Amino acid sequence: MAKLGEGDSRWIVEQRADGTNVNNWHWTEKNCTEWSKTKFKEVLVDLQVDSEDGYGRTTEVTSADGEATANNRKAKLIFFYEFNIKLKWKGETKDKTPVTGTIEMPNVSEENDLDEIEVIVKINEEETPARRKVKDLVRTKGAKVLRAQIGLWLKLMREEYAINLILPTDHLAAG
């Protein structure tokens, strides 16, 4: 055993007042599932896309099946998540004919980039040419907006929810 002040500096462990996870070295995990389900209802509802053919707007998150965890190892945040998200949407054609439908995003996962998230859009009513144009609007422009909002959810998970996973150290506070 080395005497105080001697030895290899790589093996000196900083003392923490609370004795918890010195230097953030050990794996810690925080369940983000319920937080994520609540946040999806905030960031994925009331999104509207418009065109000369009409508009479409998300109205409700009907389900968000899956799980999410935020992890810390060696002071690095690592996120694991996998969700199948289902939404309802409504809109109108340019002649004010109502359109309703569903949206499914079956592969919201850390394994996929945002632009790889599949967005499946369906219509509840008979698919007329005018309604198909609104469906296509939601499938194209709406999908871009939804993917951007999933990106916002990831940012919020990192900045709001997982903020206390990396504990302060004397080294980080001084540096």
Tab-separated table of C-alpha atoms in Angstrom:
chain	number	residue	atom	x	y	z
A	1	MET	CA	0.000	0.000	0.000
A	2	ALA	CA	1.333	3.411	-0.952
A	3	LYS	CA	1.846	6.097	1.625
A	4	LEU	CA	-0.135	9.285	1.413
A	5	GLY	CA	1.257	11.430	-1.397
A	6	GLU	CA	3.089	8.514	-3.038
A	7	GLY	CA	2.004	6.113	-5.717
A	8	ASP	CA	0.631	6.245	-9.229
A	9	SER	CA	-1.669	9.267	-9.739
A	10	ARG	CA	-3.885	7.171	-12.028
A	11	TRP	CA	-4.990	5.169	-9.009
A	12	ILE	CA	-5.782	8.114	-6.756
A	13	VAL	CA	-9.543	8.190	-6.253
A	14	GLU	CA	-11.171	11.485	-5.486
A	15	GLN	CA	-13.065	11.558	-2.221
A	16	ARG	CA	-16.731	12.485	-2.493
A	17	ALA	CA	-18.642	13.804	0.480
A	18	ASP	CA	-21.594	11.509	-0.265
A	19	GLY	CA	-19.396	8.503	-1.168
A	20	THR	CA	-21.398	7.898	-4.328
A	21	ASN	CA	-19.932	6.717	-7.628
A	22	VAL	CA	-16.477	8.216	-7.267
A	23	ASN	CA	-15.358	9.968	-10.481
A	24	ASN	CA	-18.597	8.765	-12.128
A	25	TRP	CA	-16.757	5.559	-12.922
A	26	HIS	CA	-19.432	2.979	-12.164
A	27	TRP	CA	-22.421	2.210	-14.365
A	28	THR	CA	-25.564	3.973	-13.211
A	29	GLU	CA	-28.965	3.738	-14.823
A	30	LYS	CA	-32.136	5.794	-14.668
A	31	ASN	CA	-35.454	4.612	-16.085
A	32	CYS	CA	-36.842	7.217	-18.518
A	33	THR	CA	-39.904	5.296	-19.707
A	34	GLU	CA	-42.705	7.112	-17.869
A	35	TRP	CA	-41.014	10.490	-18.340
A	36	SER	CA	-40.748	9.748	-22.083
A	37	LYS	CA	-44.397	8.749	-22.411
A	38	THR	CA	-45.431	12.011	-20.754
A	39	LYS	CA	-42.996	14.040	-22.866
A	40	PHE	CA	-44.283	12.440	-26.112
A	41	LYS	CA	-47.737	13.839	-25.287
A	42	GLU	CA	-46.167	17.296	-25.005
A	43	VAL	CA	-43.933	17.279	-28.079
A	44	LEU	CA	-45.967	15.181	-30.569
A	45	VAL	CA	-49.489	16.634	-30.153
A	46	ASP	CA	-50.929	19.683	-31.959
A	47	LEU	CA	-48.352	19.602	-34.743
A	48	GLN	CA	-49.851	20.963	-37.936
A	49	VAL	CA	-48.750	20.906	-41.570
A	50	ASP	CA	-50.482	22.931	-44.258
A	51	SER	CA	-50.577	23.085	-48.032
A	52	GLU	CA	-52.895	24.304	-50.755
A	53	ASP	CA	-54.552	20.853	-50.613
A	54	GLY	CA	-55.554	21.169	-46.943
A	55	TYR	CA	-54.005	20.540	-43.557
A	56	GLY	CA	-53.296	17.756	-41.094
A	57	ARG	CA	-52.725	18.027	-37.331
A	58	THR	CA	-51.789	15.459	-34.701
A	59	THR	CA	-54.417	15.286	-31.963
A	60	GLU	CA	-53.419	12.533	-29.533
A	61	VAL	CA	-50.709	10.045	-28.627
A	62	THR	CA	-52.749	6.840	-28.295
A	63	SER	CA	-49.845	4.633	-27.223
A	64	ALA	CA	-46.113	4.653	-26.685
A	65	ASP	CA	-45.099	1.049	-26.113
A	66	GLY	CA	-41.488	0.490	-25.191
A	67	GLU	CA	-38.838	1.643	-22.785
A	68	ALA	CA	-36.033	4.137	-22.312
A	69	THR	CA	-33.070	4.335	-19.962
A	70	ALA	CA	-30.363	6.917	-19.415
A	71	ASN	CA	-27.019	5.501	-18.320
A	72	ASN	CA	-23.737	6.879	-17.080
A	73	ARG	CA	-20.417	5.079	-17.400
A	74	LYS	CA	-17.083	6.842	-16.911
A	75	ALA	CA	-18.878	10.233	-16.922
A	76	LYS	CA	-20.449	9.624	-20.348
A	77	LEU	CA	-24.206	9.576	-20.905
A	78	ILE	CA	-25.519	6.616	-22.901
A	79	PHE	CA	-29.177	6.293	-23.893
A	80	PHE	CA	-31.059	3.134	-24.773
A	81	TYR	CA	-34.619	3.413	-26.014
A	82	GLU	CA	-37.085	1.610	-28.201
A	83	PHE	CA	-40.671	2.750	-28.742
A	84	ASN	CA	-43.609	2.027	-31.001
A	85	ILE	CA	-45.560	5.295	-30.986
A	86	LYS	CA	-49.130	5.611	-32.269
A	87	LEU	CA	-50.982	8.889	-32.804
A	88	LYS	CA	-54.294	10.154	-34.100
A	89	TRP	CA	-54.498	12.970	-36.606
A	90	LYS	CA	-57.222	15.009	-38.243
A	91	GLY	CA	-57.415	17.557	-41.000
A	92	GLU	CA	-59.405	18.962	-43.862
A	93	THR	CA	-59.134	18.935	-47.610
A	94	LYS	CA	-59.102	22.253	-49.443
A	95	ASP	CA	-62.891	21.984	-49.864
A	96	LYS	CA	-63.273	21.547	-46.045
A	97	THR	CA	-63.993	17.781	-46.159
A	98	PRO	CA	-62.872	16.298	-42.832
A	99	VAL	CA	-60.121	13.660	-42.752
A	100	THR	CA	-59.062	11.580	-39.770
A	101	GLY	CA	-56.474	8.892	-39.413
A	102	THR	CA	-53.640	7.285	-37.522
A	103	ILE	CA	-49.864	7.559	-37.526
A	104	GLU	CA	-47.509	4.838	-36.387
A	105	MET	CA	-43.778	5.147	-35.760
A	106	PRO	CA	-42.754	1.530	-35.079
A	107	ASN	CA	-38.985	1.938	-34.837
A	108	VAL	CA	-38.093	4.869	-32.587
A	109	SER	CA	-34.795	3.479	-31.319
A	110	GLU	CA	-31.193	4.485	-30.656
A	111	GLU	CA	-30.321	2.056	-33.471
A	112	ASN	CA	-31.912	4.383	-36.037
A	113	ASP	CA	-31.019	7.906	-37.071
A	114	LEU	CA	-33.893	10.384	-36.989
A	115	ASP	CA	-34.297	10.279	-40.763
A	116	GLU	CA	-34.605	6.475	-40.597
A	117	ILE	CA	-37.687	6.556	-38.368
A	118	GLU	CA	-40.538	5.005	-40.297
A	119	VAL	CA	-43.798	6.992	-40.296
A	120	ILE	CA	-46.899	5.067	-41.412
A	121	VAL	CA	-49.966	7.228	-42.103
A	122	LYS	CA	-53.469	5.837	-42.578
A	123	ILE	CA	-56.901	7.363	-43.235
A	124	ASN	CA	-60.017	6.228	-41.357
A	125	GLU	CA	-62.517	7.298	-44.043
A	126	GLU	CA	-62.826	6.280	-47.672
A	127	GLU	CA	-59.684	7.411	-49.476
A	128	THR	CA	-60.774	9.936	-52.109
A	129	PRO	CA	-58.226	11.810	-54.239
A	130	ALA	CA	-58.619	14.942	-52.056
A	131	ARG	CA	-58.176	12.972	-48.833
A	132	ARG	CA	-55.191	11.150	-50.313
A	133	LYS	CA	-53.509	14.533	-50.863
A	134	VAL	CA	-53.940	15.384	-47.171
A	135	LYS	CA	-52.675	11.923	-46.202
A	136	ASP	CA	-49.619	12.460	-48.420
A	137	LEU	CA	-49.079	15.867	-46.802
A	138	VAL	CA	-49.050	14.255	-43.346
A	139	ARG	CA	-46.855	11.395	-44.641
A	140	THR	CA	-44.224	13.751	-46.113
A	141	LYS	CA	-44.185	17.143	-44.352
A	142	GLY	CA	-45.756	15.758	-41.195
A	143	ALA	CA	-43.175	12.980	-40.958
A	144	LYS	CA	-40.352	15.550	-41.083
A	145	VAL	CA	-41.966	17.502	-38.255
A	146	LEU	CA	-42.490	14.331	-36.188
A	147	ARG	CA	-38.867	13.262	-36.665
A	148	ALA	CA	-37.680	16.719	-35.591
A	149	GLN	CA	-39.860	16.452	-32.473
A	150	ILE	CA	-38.350	13.057	-31.637
A	151	GLY	CA	-34.991	14.845	-31.871
A	152	LEU	CA	-36.319	17.444	-29.407
A	153	TRP	CA	-37.396	14.624	-27.034
A	154	LEU	CA	-33.850	13.203	-27.170
A	155	LYS	CA	-32.388	16.630	-26.437
A	156	LEU	CA	-34.747	17.111	-23.492
A	157	MET	CA	-33.928	13.649	-22.157
A	158	ARG	CA	-30.241	14.543	-22.192
A	159	GLU	CA	-30.593	18.102	-20.852
A	160	GLU	CA	-33.504	17.763	-18.405
A	161	TYR	CA	-34.020	14.192	-17.319
A	162	ALA	CA	-30.487	12.759	-17.227
A	163	ILE	CA	-28.801	15.893	-15.911
A	164	ASN	CA	-28.214	14.454	-12.427
A	165	LEU	CA	-26.725	11.149	-13.615
A	166	ILE	CA	-23.205	12.563	-13.845
A	167	LEU	CA	-22.333	13.614	-10.334
A	168	PRO	CA	-20.127	16.654	-9.704
A	169	THR	CA	-16.549	15.954	-8.643
A	170	ASP	CA	-13.891	18.217	-7.209
A	171	HIS	CA	-11.940	17.677	-10.439
A	172	LEU	CA	-14.873	18.731	-12.661
A	173	ALA	CA	-15.827	21.646	-10.397
A	174	ALA	CA	-12.262	23.015	-10.386
A	175	GLY	CA	-11.702	22.457	-14.081
